[in-house]
Coordinates of C-alpha atoms and ligand atoms in Angstrom, one line a residue:
X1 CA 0.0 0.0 0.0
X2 CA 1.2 3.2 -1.0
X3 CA 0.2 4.6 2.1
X4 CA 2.0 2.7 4.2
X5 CA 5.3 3.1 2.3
X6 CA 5.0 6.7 2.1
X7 CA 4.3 6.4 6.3
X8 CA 7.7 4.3 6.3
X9 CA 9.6 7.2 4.5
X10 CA 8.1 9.8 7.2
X11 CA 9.3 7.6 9.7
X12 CA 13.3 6.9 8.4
X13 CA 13.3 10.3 8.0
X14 CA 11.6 11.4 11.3
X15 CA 13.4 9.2 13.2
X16 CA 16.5 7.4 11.7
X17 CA 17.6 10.6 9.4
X18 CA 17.0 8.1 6.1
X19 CA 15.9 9.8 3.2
X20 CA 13.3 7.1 0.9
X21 CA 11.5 7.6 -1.9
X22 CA 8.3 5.3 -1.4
X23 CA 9.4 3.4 -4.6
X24 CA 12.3 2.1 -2.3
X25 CA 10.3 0.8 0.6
X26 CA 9.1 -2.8 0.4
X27 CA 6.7 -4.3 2.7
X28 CA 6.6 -7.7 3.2
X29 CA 5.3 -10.6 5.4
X30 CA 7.6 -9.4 9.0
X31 CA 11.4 -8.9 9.0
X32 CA 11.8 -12.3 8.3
X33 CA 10.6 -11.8 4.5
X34 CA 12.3 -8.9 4.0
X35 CA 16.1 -10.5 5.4
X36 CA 15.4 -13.8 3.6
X37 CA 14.2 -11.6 0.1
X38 CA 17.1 -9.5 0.6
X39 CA 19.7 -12.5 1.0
X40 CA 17.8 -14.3 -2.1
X41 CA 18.1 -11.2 -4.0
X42 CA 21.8 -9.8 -3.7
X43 CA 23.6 -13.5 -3.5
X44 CA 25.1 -15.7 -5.7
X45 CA 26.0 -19.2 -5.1
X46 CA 30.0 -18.6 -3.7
X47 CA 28.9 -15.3 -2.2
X48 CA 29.8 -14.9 1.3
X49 CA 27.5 -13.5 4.1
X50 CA 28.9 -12.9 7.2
X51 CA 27.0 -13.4 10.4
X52 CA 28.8 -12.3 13.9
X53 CA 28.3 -14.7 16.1
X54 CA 26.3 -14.5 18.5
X55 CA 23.5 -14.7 16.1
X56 CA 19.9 -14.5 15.5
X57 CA 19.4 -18.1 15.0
X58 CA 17.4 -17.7 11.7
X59 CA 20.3 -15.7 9.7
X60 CA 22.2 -18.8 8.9
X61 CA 19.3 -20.8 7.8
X62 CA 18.3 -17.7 5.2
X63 CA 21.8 -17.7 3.7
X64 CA 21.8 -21.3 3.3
X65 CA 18.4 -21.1 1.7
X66 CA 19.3 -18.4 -0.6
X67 CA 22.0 -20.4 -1.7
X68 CA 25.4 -18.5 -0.7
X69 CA 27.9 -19.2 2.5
X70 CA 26.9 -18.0 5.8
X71 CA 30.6 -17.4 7.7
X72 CA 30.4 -16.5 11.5
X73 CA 32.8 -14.2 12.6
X74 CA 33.4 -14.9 15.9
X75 CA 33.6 -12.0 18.9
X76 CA 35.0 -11.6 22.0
X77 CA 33.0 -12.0 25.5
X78 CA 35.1 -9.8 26.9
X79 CA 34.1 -7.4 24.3
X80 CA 30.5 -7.8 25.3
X81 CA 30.3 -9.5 22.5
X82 CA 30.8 -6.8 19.9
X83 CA 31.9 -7.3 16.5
X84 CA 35.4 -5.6 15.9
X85 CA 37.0 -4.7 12.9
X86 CA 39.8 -7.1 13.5
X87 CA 37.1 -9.8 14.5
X88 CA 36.2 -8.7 10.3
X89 CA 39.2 -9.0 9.1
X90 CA 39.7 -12.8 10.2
X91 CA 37.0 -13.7 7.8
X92 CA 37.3 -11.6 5.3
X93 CA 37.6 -13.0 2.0
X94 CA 37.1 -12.0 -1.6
X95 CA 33.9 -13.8 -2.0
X96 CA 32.6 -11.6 1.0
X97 CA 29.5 -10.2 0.0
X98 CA 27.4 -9.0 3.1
X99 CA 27.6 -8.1 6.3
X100 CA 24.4 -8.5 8.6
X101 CA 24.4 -6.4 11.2
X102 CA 21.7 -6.6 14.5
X103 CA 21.3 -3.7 16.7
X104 CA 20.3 -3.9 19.2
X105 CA 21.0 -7.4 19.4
X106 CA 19.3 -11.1 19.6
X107 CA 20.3 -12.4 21.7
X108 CA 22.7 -10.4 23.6
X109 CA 20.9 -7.1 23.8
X110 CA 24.4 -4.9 22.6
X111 CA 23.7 -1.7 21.4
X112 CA 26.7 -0.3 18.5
X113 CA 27.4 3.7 19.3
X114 CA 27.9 5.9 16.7
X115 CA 31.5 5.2 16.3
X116 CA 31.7 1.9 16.3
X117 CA 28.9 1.9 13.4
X118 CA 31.3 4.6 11.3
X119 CA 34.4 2.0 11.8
X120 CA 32.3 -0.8 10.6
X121 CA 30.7 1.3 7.7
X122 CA 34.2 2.2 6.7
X123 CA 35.3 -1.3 6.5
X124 CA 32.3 -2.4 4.7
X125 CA 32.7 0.5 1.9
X126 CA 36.3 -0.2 1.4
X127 CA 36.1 -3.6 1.0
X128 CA 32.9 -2.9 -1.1
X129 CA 30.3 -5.5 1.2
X130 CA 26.6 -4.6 1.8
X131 CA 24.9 -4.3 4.8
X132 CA 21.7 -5.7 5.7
X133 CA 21.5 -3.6 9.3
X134 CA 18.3 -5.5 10.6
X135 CA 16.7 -2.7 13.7
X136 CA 13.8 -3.9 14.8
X137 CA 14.0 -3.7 18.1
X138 CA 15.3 0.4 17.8
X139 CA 12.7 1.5 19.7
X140 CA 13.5 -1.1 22.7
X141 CA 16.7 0.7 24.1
X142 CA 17.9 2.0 27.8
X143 CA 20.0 3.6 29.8
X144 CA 19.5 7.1 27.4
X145 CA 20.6 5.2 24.5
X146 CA 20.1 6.0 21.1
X147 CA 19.7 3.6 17.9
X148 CA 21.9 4.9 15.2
X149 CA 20.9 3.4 11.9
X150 CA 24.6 2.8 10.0
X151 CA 22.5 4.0 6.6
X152 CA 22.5 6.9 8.3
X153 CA 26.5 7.7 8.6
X154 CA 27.2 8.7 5.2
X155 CA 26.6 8.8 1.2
X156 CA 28.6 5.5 0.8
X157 CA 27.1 3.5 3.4
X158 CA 23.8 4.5 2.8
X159 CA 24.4 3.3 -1.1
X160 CA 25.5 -0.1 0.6
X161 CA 22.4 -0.3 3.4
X162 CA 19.6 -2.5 3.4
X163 CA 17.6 -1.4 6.5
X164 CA 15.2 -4.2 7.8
X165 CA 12.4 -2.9 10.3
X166 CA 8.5 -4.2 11.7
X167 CA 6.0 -3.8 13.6
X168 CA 6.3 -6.9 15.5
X169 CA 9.0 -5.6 18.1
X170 CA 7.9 -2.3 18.4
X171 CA 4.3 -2.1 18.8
X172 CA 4.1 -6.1 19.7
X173 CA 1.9 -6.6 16.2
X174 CA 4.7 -10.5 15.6
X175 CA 1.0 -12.0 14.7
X176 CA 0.1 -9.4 12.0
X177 CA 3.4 -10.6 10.1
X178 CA 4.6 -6.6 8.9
X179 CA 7.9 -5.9 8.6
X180 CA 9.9 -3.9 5.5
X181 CA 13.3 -3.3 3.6
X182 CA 14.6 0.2 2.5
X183 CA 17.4 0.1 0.5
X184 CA 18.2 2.1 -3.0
X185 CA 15.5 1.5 -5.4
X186 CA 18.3 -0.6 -7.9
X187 CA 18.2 -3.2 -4.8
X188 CA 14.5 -2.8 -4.2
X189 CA 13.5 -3.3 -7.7
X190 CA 15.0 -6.8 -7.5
X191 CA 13.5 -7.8 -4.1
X192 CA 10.1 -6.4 -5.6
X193 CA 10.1 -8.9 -8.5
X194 CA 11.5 -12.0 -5.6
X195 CA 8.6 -10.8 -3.6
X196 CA 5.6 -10.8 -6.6
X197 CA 6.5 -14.4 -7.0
X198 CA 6.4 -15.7 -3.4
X199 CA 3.9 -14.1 -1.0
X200 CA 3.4 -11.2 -3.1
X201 CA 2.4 -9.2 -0.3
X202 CA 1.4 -9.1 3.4
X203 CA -2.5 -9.4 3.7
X204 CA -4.3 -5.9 3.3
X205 CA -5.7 -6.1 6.7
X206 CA -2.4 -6.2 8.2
X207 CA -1.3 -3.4 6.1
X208 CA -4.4 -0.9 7.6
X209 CA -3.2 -2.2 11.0
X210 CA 0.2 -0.7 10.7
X211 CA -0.9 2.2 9.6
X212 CA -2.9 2.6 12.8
X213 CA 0.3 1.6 14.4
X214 CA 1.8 4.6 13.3
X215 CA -1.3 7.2 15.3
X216 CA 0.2 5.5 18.5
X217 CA 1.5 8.8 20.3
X218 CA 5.3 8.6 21.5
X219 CA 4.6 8.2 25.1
X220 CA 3.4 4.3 24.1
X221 CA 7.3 4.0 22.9
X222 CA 8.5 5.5 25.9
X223 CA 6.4 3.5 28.6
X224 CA 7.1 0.5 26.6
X225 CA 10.5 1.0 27.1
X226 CA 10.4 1.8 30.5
X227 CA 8.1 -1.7 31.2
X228 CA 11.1 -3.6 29.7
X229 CA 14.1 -1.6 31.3
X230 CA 12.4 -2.5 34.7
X231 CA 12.2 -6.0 33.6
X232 CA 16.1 -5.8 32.4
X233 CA 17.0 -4.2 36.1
X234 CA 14.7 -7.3 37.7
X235 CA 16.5 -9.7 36.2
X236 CA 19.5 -8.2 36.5
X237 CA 19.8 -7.6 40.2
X238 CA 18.4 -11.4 40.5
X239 CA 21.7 -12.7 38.6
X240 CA 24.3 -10.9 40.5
X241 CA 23.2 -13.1 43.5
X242 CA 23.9 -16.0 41.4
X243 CA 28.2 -16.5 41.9
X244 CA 27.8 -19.9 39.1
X245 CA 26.0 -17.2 36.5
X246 CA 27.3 -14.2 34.5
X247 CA 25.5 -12.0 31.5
X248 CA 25.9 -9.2 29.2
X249 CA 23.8 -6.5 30.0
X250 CA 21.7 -6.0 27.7
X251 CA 21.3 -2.3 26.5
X252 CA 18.2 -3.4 24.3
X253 CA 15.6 -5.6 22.6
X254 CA 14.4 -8.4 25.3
X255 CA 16.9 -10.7 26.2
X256 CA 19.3 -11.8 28.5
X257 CA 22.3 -14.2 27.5
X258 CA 23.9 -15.7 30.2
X259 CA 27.3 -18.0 30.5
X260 CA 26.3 -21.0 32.0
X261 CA 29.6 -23.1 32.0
X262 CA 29.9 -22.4 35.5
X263 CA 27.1 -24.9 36.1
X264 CA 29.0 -27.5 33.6
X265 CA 30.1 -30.7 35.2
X266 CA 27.7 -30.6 37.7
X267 CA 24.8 -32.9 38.3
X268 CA 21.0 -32.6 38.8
X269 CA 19.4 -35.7 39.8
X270 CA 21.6 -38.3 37.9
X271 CA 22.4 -36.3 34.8
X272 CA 25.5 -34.7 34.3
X273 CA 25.4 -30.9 33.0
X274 CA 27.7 -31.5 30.4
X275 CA 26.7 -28.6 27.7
X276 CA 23.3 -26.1 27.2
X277 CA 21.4 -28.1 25.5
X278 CA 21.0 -30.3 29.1
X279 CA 20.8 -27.8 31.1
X280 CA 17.7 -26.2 28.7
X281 CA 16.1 -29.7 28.8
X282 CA 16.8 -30.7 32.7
X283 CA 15.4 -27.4 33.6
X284 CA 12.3 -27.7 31.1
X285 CA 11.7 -31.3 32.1
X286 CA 12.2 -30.4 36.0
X287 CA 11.4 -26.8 36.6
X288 CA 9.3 -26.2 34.1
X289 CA 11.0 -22.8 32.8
X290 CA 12.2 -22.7 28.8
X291 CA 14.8 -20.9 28.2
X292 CA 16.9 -21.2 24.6
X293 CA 20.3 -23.2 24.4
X294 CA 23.3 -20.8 23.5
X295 CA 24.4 -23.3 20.3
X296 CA 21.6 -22.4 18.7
X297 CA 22.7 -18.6 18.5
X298 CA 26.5 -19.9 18.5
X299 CA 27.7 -20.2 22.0
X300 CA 27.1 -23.0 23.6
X301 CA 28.4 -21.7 27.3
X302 CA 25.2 -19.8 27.1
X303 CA 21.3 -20.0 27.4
X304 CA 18.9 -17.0 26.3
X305 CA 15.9 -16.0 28.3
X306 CA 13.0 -13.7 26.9
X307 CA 11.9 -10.9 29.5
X308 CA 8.4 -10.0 27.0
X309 CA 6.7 -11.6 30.4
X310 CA 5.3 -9.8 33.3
X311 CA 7.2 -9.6 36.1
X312 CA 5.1 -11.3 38.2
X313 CA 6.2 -14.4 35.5
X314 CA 9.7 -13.3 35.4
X315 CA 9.9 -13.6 39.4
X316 CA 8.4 -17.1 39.4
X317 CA 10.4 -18.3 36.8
X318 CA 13.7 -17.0 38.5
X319 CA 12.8 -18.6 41.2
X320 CA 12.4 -21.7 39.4
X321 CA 15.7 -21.5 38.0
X322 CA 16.9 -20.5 41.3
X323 CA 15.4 -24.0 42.4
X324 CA 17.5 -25.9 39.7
X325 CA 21.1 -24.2 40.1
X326 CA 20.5 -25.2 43.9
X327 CA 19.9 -28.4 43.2
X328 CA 22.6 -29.0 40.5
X329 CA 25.5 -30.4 42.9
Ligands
PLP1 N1 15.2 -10.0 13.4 C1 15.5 -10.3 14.7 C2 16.8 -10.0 15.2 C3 14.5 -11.0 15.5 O1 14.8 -11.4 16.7 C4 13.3 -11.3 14.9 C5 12.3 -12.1 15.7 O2 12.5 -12.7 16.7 C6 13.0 -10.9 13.6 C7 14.0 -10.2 12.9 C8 11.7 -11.3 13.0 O3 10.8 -10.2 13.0 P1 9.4 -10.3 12.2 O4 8.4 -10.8 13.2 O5 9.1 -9.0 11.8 O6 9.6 -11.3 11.1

């Protein structure tokens, strides 16, 4: 809907400093579709894509399915977890094609500043990458932070910048399946024709619903905000009690990832803790709290939990895990 785009455009430029025309805006069934027709659209089979690891767990899987090379680049804990641009360099090669870049993060809730964005923005226009910068959770941010979009930080970049946003994140519409790409309309046109032949386009319905989204007034943003950074604070005073558990704090989106390896080696009932994926299934099967296994976003010394719960639910499933560490001898 030409409405909608043309809503889009007010908002990248209200907000992100993005200049659009609508004709470059595509909207499509959630971020998901947009990543995944983005990926489809600029790779070729020996094209590289590189993913820093920690990842969202569905960028490798849309690489592979596009038909190029996802290539993790590792980082360093002690870095929080931020990509580097020596952490680049190590897997750099000239069939690099694309860098995707997630701030703030899933699952570690990093946020990049502004000059760690124009670093990586310079590396990516010298060595002549794209970027697919995925933002959708911008508007879930703390501390006073503020989402820079790397599209923003110059002519170049901008020229090399797919920006991936929704509605699921930031007005909690995941159901209505919205999300959209904005890149240069010579990228957009080719994602346009990927699109016509596979969904063609989000349902109608849920294209009047995000335009509704966008009458919310700013104070919904801001108290939404707020209602998570609480939840962030809850949790986080809760795991500096626990000596066998450390996190990055998360400066956005919903998550905390925490090291678990402390706990490895231990046992709970007769079941050694020998990696995440037991310790998410013991603590499922015993405690009845799911959390995600680190391997599955690339670091298996970690688990993810979600904090989109009340804290009334976030306190009874501490205290559940609470149960399970004490237990694990
Ligand atoms: N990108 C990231 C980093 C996510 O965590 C998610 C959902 O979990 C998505 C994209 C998908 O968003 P959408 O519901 O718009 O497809």
């Amino acid at each position: 809907m030409l409405e909608l785009r043309e809503k889009i455009v007010e908002k990248l430029k209200r907000e992100n400093n993005l200049s659009y025309d609508p004709s470059e805006i595509l909207v499509g069934c959630g971020a998901k579709q947009s990543i995944s027709t983005a990926l489809m659209a600029l790779t070729d089979k020996n094209d590289e894509v590189i993913i820093p690891s920690p990842y969202w767990v569905s960028y490798k899987a849309m690489a592979e399915i596009a038909g190029a090379k996802p290539v993790v680049a590792n980082t360093d804990e002690k870095n929080n977890f931020k990509l580097t641009i020596d952490d680049l360099k190590k897997v750099l090669t000239k069939n690099s094609k694309i860098l995707i870049l997630n701030s703030p993060s899933n699952p570690t809730g990093i946020v990049y500043s502004e000059d760690e964005l124009k670093e990586i923005a310079q590396f990516v226009v010298k060595n002549k990458l794209l970027v697919i910068s995925d933002e959708i959770y911008e508007k879930l941010i703390y501390d006073g932070k503020k989402h820079i979009s790397i599209a923003s930080l110059g002519k170049d970049i901008f020229e090399r910048t797919i920006v991936i946003n929704g509605f699921s994140k930031s007005c909690a519409m995941t159901g209505w399946r919205v999300g959209y790409s904005a890149a240069p309309k010579k990228f957009t046109d080719v994602f346009k024709k990927i699109q016509a032949n596979t969904t063609t386009h989000t349902s109608s319905i849920s294209q009047y619903a995000s335009l509704a989204a966008f009458d919310l007034p700013q104070e919904y943003f801001i108290k939404n905000a707020k209602t998570f950074e609480e939840r962030r604070d809850f949790i986080a005073s809760w795991l500096d009690k626990r000596t066998e558990l450390s996190y990055i704090k998360p400066e956005g989106a919903f998550y905390f990832f925490i090291n678990i390896s402390k706990v490895f080696g231990k046992k709970i009932k007769d079941t050694v803790i020998s990696n995440d994926n037991i310790f998410y299934s013991k603590l499922l099967e015993n405690n009845l709290v799911a959390v995600v296994p680190g391997s599955a976003f690339g670091n298996g010394n970690f688990i993810r939990i979600s904090y989109s719960y009340s804290l009334d639910s976030l306190e009874k499933a501490l205290n559940r895990i609470g149960d399970f560490l004490d237990a694990c001898k």
